[in-house]
């Protein structure tokens, strides 16, 4: 399974760790930038990753900025995207289990490497539960129309 990753300058320092953690778990990772710590605008990278996920059903995205907030707001503007800003194992697990989120967002200024690893663990090991949650996710997607 393929995962597109992206960050702004405020998420750049941990993007390599995220790539490594995903590859260790068998995912194919495509890094859509940014490629240096030079200041950039997070909506540009949110759009690149969100469009790649929307255009390639069955893939996921990971977006990192300072807080995770701007990336999630921007990514959710793209049709087909359910971007979730998470903070820990539990919120990452619920984003997959209940919301069928397809883009994971978090903040480099909020979580450290240990929490990032637990977020990636939860995200990669949790299936969407479907059932009653499927109808609710369908209602979210209907808001795009
Ligand atoms: C950049 O300073 C910062 O605003 C950005 O990374 C992000 O946290 C926005 O939501």
mmCIF file of C-alpha atoms and ligand atoms in Angstrom:
data_model
loop_
_atom_site.group_PDB
_atom_site.id
_atom_site.type_symbol
_atom_site.label_atom_id
_atom_site.label_comp_id
_atom_site.label_asym_id
_atom_site.label_seq_id
_atom_site.Cartn_x
_atom_site.Cartn_y
_atom_site.Cartn_z
ATOM 1 C CA UNK A 1 0.000 0.000 0.000
ATOM 2 C CA UNK A 2 1.176 3.469 -0.901
ATOM 3 C CA UNK A 3 1.386 6.462 1.440
ATOM 4 C CA UNK A 4 2.021 10.040 0.250
ATOM 5 C CA UNK A 5 3.743 12.220 2.839
ATOM 6 C CA UNK A 6 4.317 15.958 3.033
ATOM 7 C CA UNK A 7 5.220 18.715 5.445
ATOM 8 C CA UNK A 8 5.982 22.400 5.642
ATOM 9 C CA UNK A 9 9.210 23.732 7.194
ATOM 10 C CA UNK A 10 7.733 23.277 10.693
ATOM 11 C CA UNK A 11 7.199 19.552 10.085
ATOM 12 C CA UNK A 12 10.265 18.893 7.961
ATOM 13 C CA UNK A 13 12.534 17.651 10.770
ATOM 14 C CA UNK A 14 10.347 14.614 11.555
ATOM 15 C CA UNK A 15 9.212 13.760 8.009
ATOM 16 C CA UNK A 16 12.205 11.434 7.582
ATOM 17 C CA UNK A 17 11.284 9.575 10.765
ATOM 18 C CA UNK A 18 7.714 9.140 9.520
ATOM 19 C CA UNK A 19 8.987 7.768 6.189
ATOM 20 C CA UNK A 20 11.252 5.333 8.016
ATOM 21 C CA UNK A 21 8.459 4.155 10.369
ATOM 22 C CA UNK A 22 6.085 3.568 7.449
ATOM 23 C CA UNK A 23 8.684 1.753 5.328
ATOM 24 C CA UNK A 24 9.571 -0.460 8.310
ATOM 25 C CA UNK A 25 5.903 -1.506 8.332
ATOM 26 C CA UNK A 26 5.981 -2.408 4.624
ATOM 27 C CA UNK A 27 4.398 0.691 3.082
ATOM 28 C CA UNK A 28 5.616 2.280 -0.143
ATOM 29 C CA UNK A 29 6.216 5.958 0.666
ATOM 30 C CA UNK A 30 6.297 8.882 -1.771
ATOM 31 C CA UNK A 31 7.604 12.135 -0.309
ATOM 32 C CA UNK A 32 5.909 15.132 -1.963
ATOM 33 C CA UNK A 33 7.988 17.728 -0.093
ATOM 34 C CA UNK A 34 8.986 20.091 1.264
ATOM 35 C CA UNK A 35 12.607 19.044 0.866
ATOM 36 C CA UNK A 36 14.371 21.569 3.113
ATOM 37 C CA UNK A 37 13.811 23.627 6.255
ATOM 38 C CA UNK A 38 13.300 26.791 4.177
ATOM 39 C CA UNK A 39 10.002 28.533 5.005
ATOM 40 C CA UNK A 40 7.079 27.472 2.783
ATOM 41 C CA UNK A 41 3.261 27.668 2.885
ATOM 42 C CA UNK A 42 1.575 24.566 4.326
ATOM 43 C CA UNK A 43 -1.551 24.710 2.082
ATOM 44 C CA UNK A 44 0.665 23.988 -0.960
ATOM 45 C CA UNK A 45 1.839 20.684 0.546
ATOM 46 C CA UNK A 46 -1.575 19.794 1.959
ATOM 47 C CA UNK A 47 -2.973 20.178 -1.569
ATOM 48 C CA UNK A 48 -0.233 18.028 -3.158
ATOM 49 C CA UNK A 49 -0.743 15.140 -0.720
ATOM 50 C CA UNK A 50 -4.545 15.390 -0.569
ATOM 51 C CA UNK A 51 -4.845 15.458 -4.372
ATOM 52 C CA UNK A 52 -2.516 12.439 -4.671
ATOM 53 C CA UNK A 53 -4.659 10.486 -2.184
ATOM 54 C CA UNK A 54 -7.914 11.549 -3.864
ATOM 55 C CA UNK A 55 -6.558 10.553 -7.293
ATOM 56 C CA UNK A 56 -5.294 7.157 -6.074
ATOM 57 C CA UNK A 57 -8.062 5.361 -4.172
ATOM 58 C CA UNK A 58 -6.801 3.013 -1.493
ATOM 59 C CA UNK A 59 -3.790 5.163 -0.619
ATOM 60 C CA UNK A 60 -3.215 7.248 2.512
ATOM 61 C CA UNK A 61 -1.574 10.575 3.213
ATOM 62 C CA UNK A 62 0.448 11.913 6.121
ATOM 63 C CA UNK A 63 0.830 15.672 6.619
ATOM 64 C CA UNK A 64 2.970 17.360 9.241
ATOM 65 C CA UNK A 65 3.157 21.065 10.109
ATOM 66 C CA UNK A 66 3.790 22.881 13.376
ATOM 67 C CA UNK A 67 0.439 21.976 14.922
ATOM 68 C CA UNK A 68 -1.251 19.714 12.344
ATOM 69 C CA UNK A 69 -4.154 22.159 12.272
ATOM 70 C CA UNK A 70 -3.436 24.076 9.057
ATOM 71 C CA UNK A 71 -2.639 20.887 7.161
ATOM 72 C CA UNK A 72 -5.912 19.247 8.210
ATOM 73 C CA UNK A 73 -8.024 22.303 7.404
ATOM 74 C CA UNK A 74 -6.437 22.612 3.944
ATOM 75 C CA UNK A 75 -6.483 18.879 3.102
ATOM 76 C CA UNK A 76 -10.178 18.631 3.955
ATOM 77 C CA UNK A 77 -10.955 21.129 1.161
ATOM 78 C CA UNK A 78 -10.075 18.440 -1.398
ATOM 79 C CA UNK A 79 -12.964 16.229 -2.484
ATOM 80 C CA UNK A 80 -12.718 12.672 -1.170
ATOM 81 C CA UNK A 81 -10.407 13.566 1.716
ATOM 82 C CA UNK A 82 -11.064 12.833 5.356
ATOM 83 C CA UNK A 83 -8.049 14.363 7.089
ATOM 84 C CA UNK A 84 -7.774 13.901 10.851
ATOM 85 C CA UNK A 85 -5.560 15.892 13.157
ATOM 86 C CA UNK A 86 -4.430 13.495 15.874
ATOM 87 C CA UNK A 87 -2.420 13.873 19.067
ATOM 88 C CA UNK A 88 -1.763 10.376 20.396
ATOM 89 C CA UNK A 89 -2.393 6.634 19.980
ATOM 90 C CA UNK A 90 -6.089 6.898 20.883
ATOM 91 C CA UNK A 91 -7.002 9.715 18.505
ATOM 92 C CA UNK A 92 -5.064 8.042 15.655
ATOM 93 C CA UNK A 93 -6.850 4.740 16.349
ATOM 94 C CA UNK A 94 -10.301 6.389 16.415
ATOM 95 C CA UNK A 95 -9.594 8.388 13.249
ATOM 96 C CA UNK A 96 -9.250 5.067 11.399
ATOM 97 C CA UNK A 97 -11.804 2.957 13.315
ATOM 98 C CA UNK A 98 -14.697 5.444 13.396
ATOM 99 C CA UNK A 99 -13.948 8.082 10.751
ATOM 100 C CA UNK A 100 -12.170 6.035 8.060
ATOM 101 C CA UNK A 101 -9.740 8.939 7.806
ATOM 102 C CA UNK A 102 -7.460 8.732 4.786
ATOM 103 C CA UNK A 103 -5.046 11.535 5.678
ATOM 104 C CA UNK A 104 -3.219 11.643 9.018
ATOM 105 C CA UNK A 105 -2.150 15.064 10.307
ATOM 106 C CA UNK A 106 -0.123 15.970 13.358
ATOM 107 C CA UNK A 107 2.156 18.723 14.637
ATOM 108 C CA UNK A 108 5.893 18.463 15.032
ATOM 109 C CA UNK A 109 5.682 21.178 17.708
ATOM 110 C CA UNK A 110 3.090 19.126 19.609
ATOM 111 C CA UNK A 111 4.334 15.530 19.686
ATOM 112 C CA UNK A 112 7.773 13.990 20.129
ATOM 113 C CA UNK A 113 9.328 10.983 18.368
ATOM 114 C CA UNK A 114 7.896 8.413 20.838
ATOM 115 C CA UNK A 115 4.344 9.673 20.390
ATOM 116 C CA UNK A 116 4.845 9.876 16.614
ATOM 117 C CA UNK A 117 5.763 6.185 16.587
ATOM 118 C CA UNK A 118 2.663 5.291 18.609
ATOM 119 C CA UNK A 119 0.502 7.402 16.255
ATOM 120 C CA UNK A 120 1.911 5.565 13.225
ATOM 121 C CA UNK A 121 1.406 2.222 14.999
ATOM 122 C CA UNK A 122 -2.241 2.968 15.762
ATOM 123 C CA UNK A 123 -2.950 4.328 12.279
ATOM 124 C CA UNK A 124 -1.360 1.377 10.460
ATOM 125 C CA UNK A 125 -2.874 -1.342 12.621
ATOM 126 C CA UNK A 126 -6.472 -0.125 12.827
ATOM 127 C CA UNK A 127 -9.188 -1.035 10.325
ATOM 128 C CA UNK A 128 -12.323 1.017 9.734
ATOM 129 C CA UNK A 129 -15.062 -0.637 11.805
ATOM 130 C CA UNK A 130 -17.843 0.082 9.289
ATOM 131 C CA UNK A 131 -21.304 -0.771 10.667
ATOM 132 C CA UNK A 132 -22.964 2.255 12.249
ATOM 133 C CA UNK A 133 -19.885 4.337 11.416
ATOM 134 C CA UNK A 134 -20.278 3.720 7.673
ATOM 135 C CA UNK A 135 -23.548 5.653 7.529
ATOM 136 C CA UNK A 136 -22.003 8.560 9.411
ATOM 137 C CA UNK A 137 -18.973 8.688 7.123
ATOM 138 C CA UNK A 138 -21.348 8.576 4.134
ATOM 139 C CA UNK A 139 -23.137 11.612 5.610
ATOM 140 C CA UNK A 140 -19.802 13.429 5.883
ATOM 141 C CA UNK A 141 -19.032 12.696 2.249
ATOM 142 C CA UNK A 142 -22.524 13.809 1.189
ATOM 143 C CA UNK A 143 -21.652 17.267 2.555
ATOM 144 C CA UNK A 144 -19.289 17.632 -0.404
ATOM 145 C CA UNK A 145 -22.231 17.629 -2.836
HETATM 146 C C1 LIG B 1 4.160 27.622 10.566
HETATM 147 O O1 LIG B 1 4.738 28.578 11.404
HETATM 148 C C2 LIG B 1 2.871 27.104 11.183
HETATM 149 O O2 LIG B 1 1.900 28.088 11.211
HETATM 150 C C3 LIG B 1 2.369 25.892 10.435
HETATM 151 O O3 LIG B 1 3.361 24.913 10.417
HETATM 152 C C4 LIG B 1 1.140 25.200 11.021
HETATM 153 O O4 LIG B 1 1.310 24.927 12.379
HETATM 154 C C5 LIG B 1 -0.157 25.779 10.696
HETATM 155 O O5 LIG B 1 -1.209 25.252 11.062
#
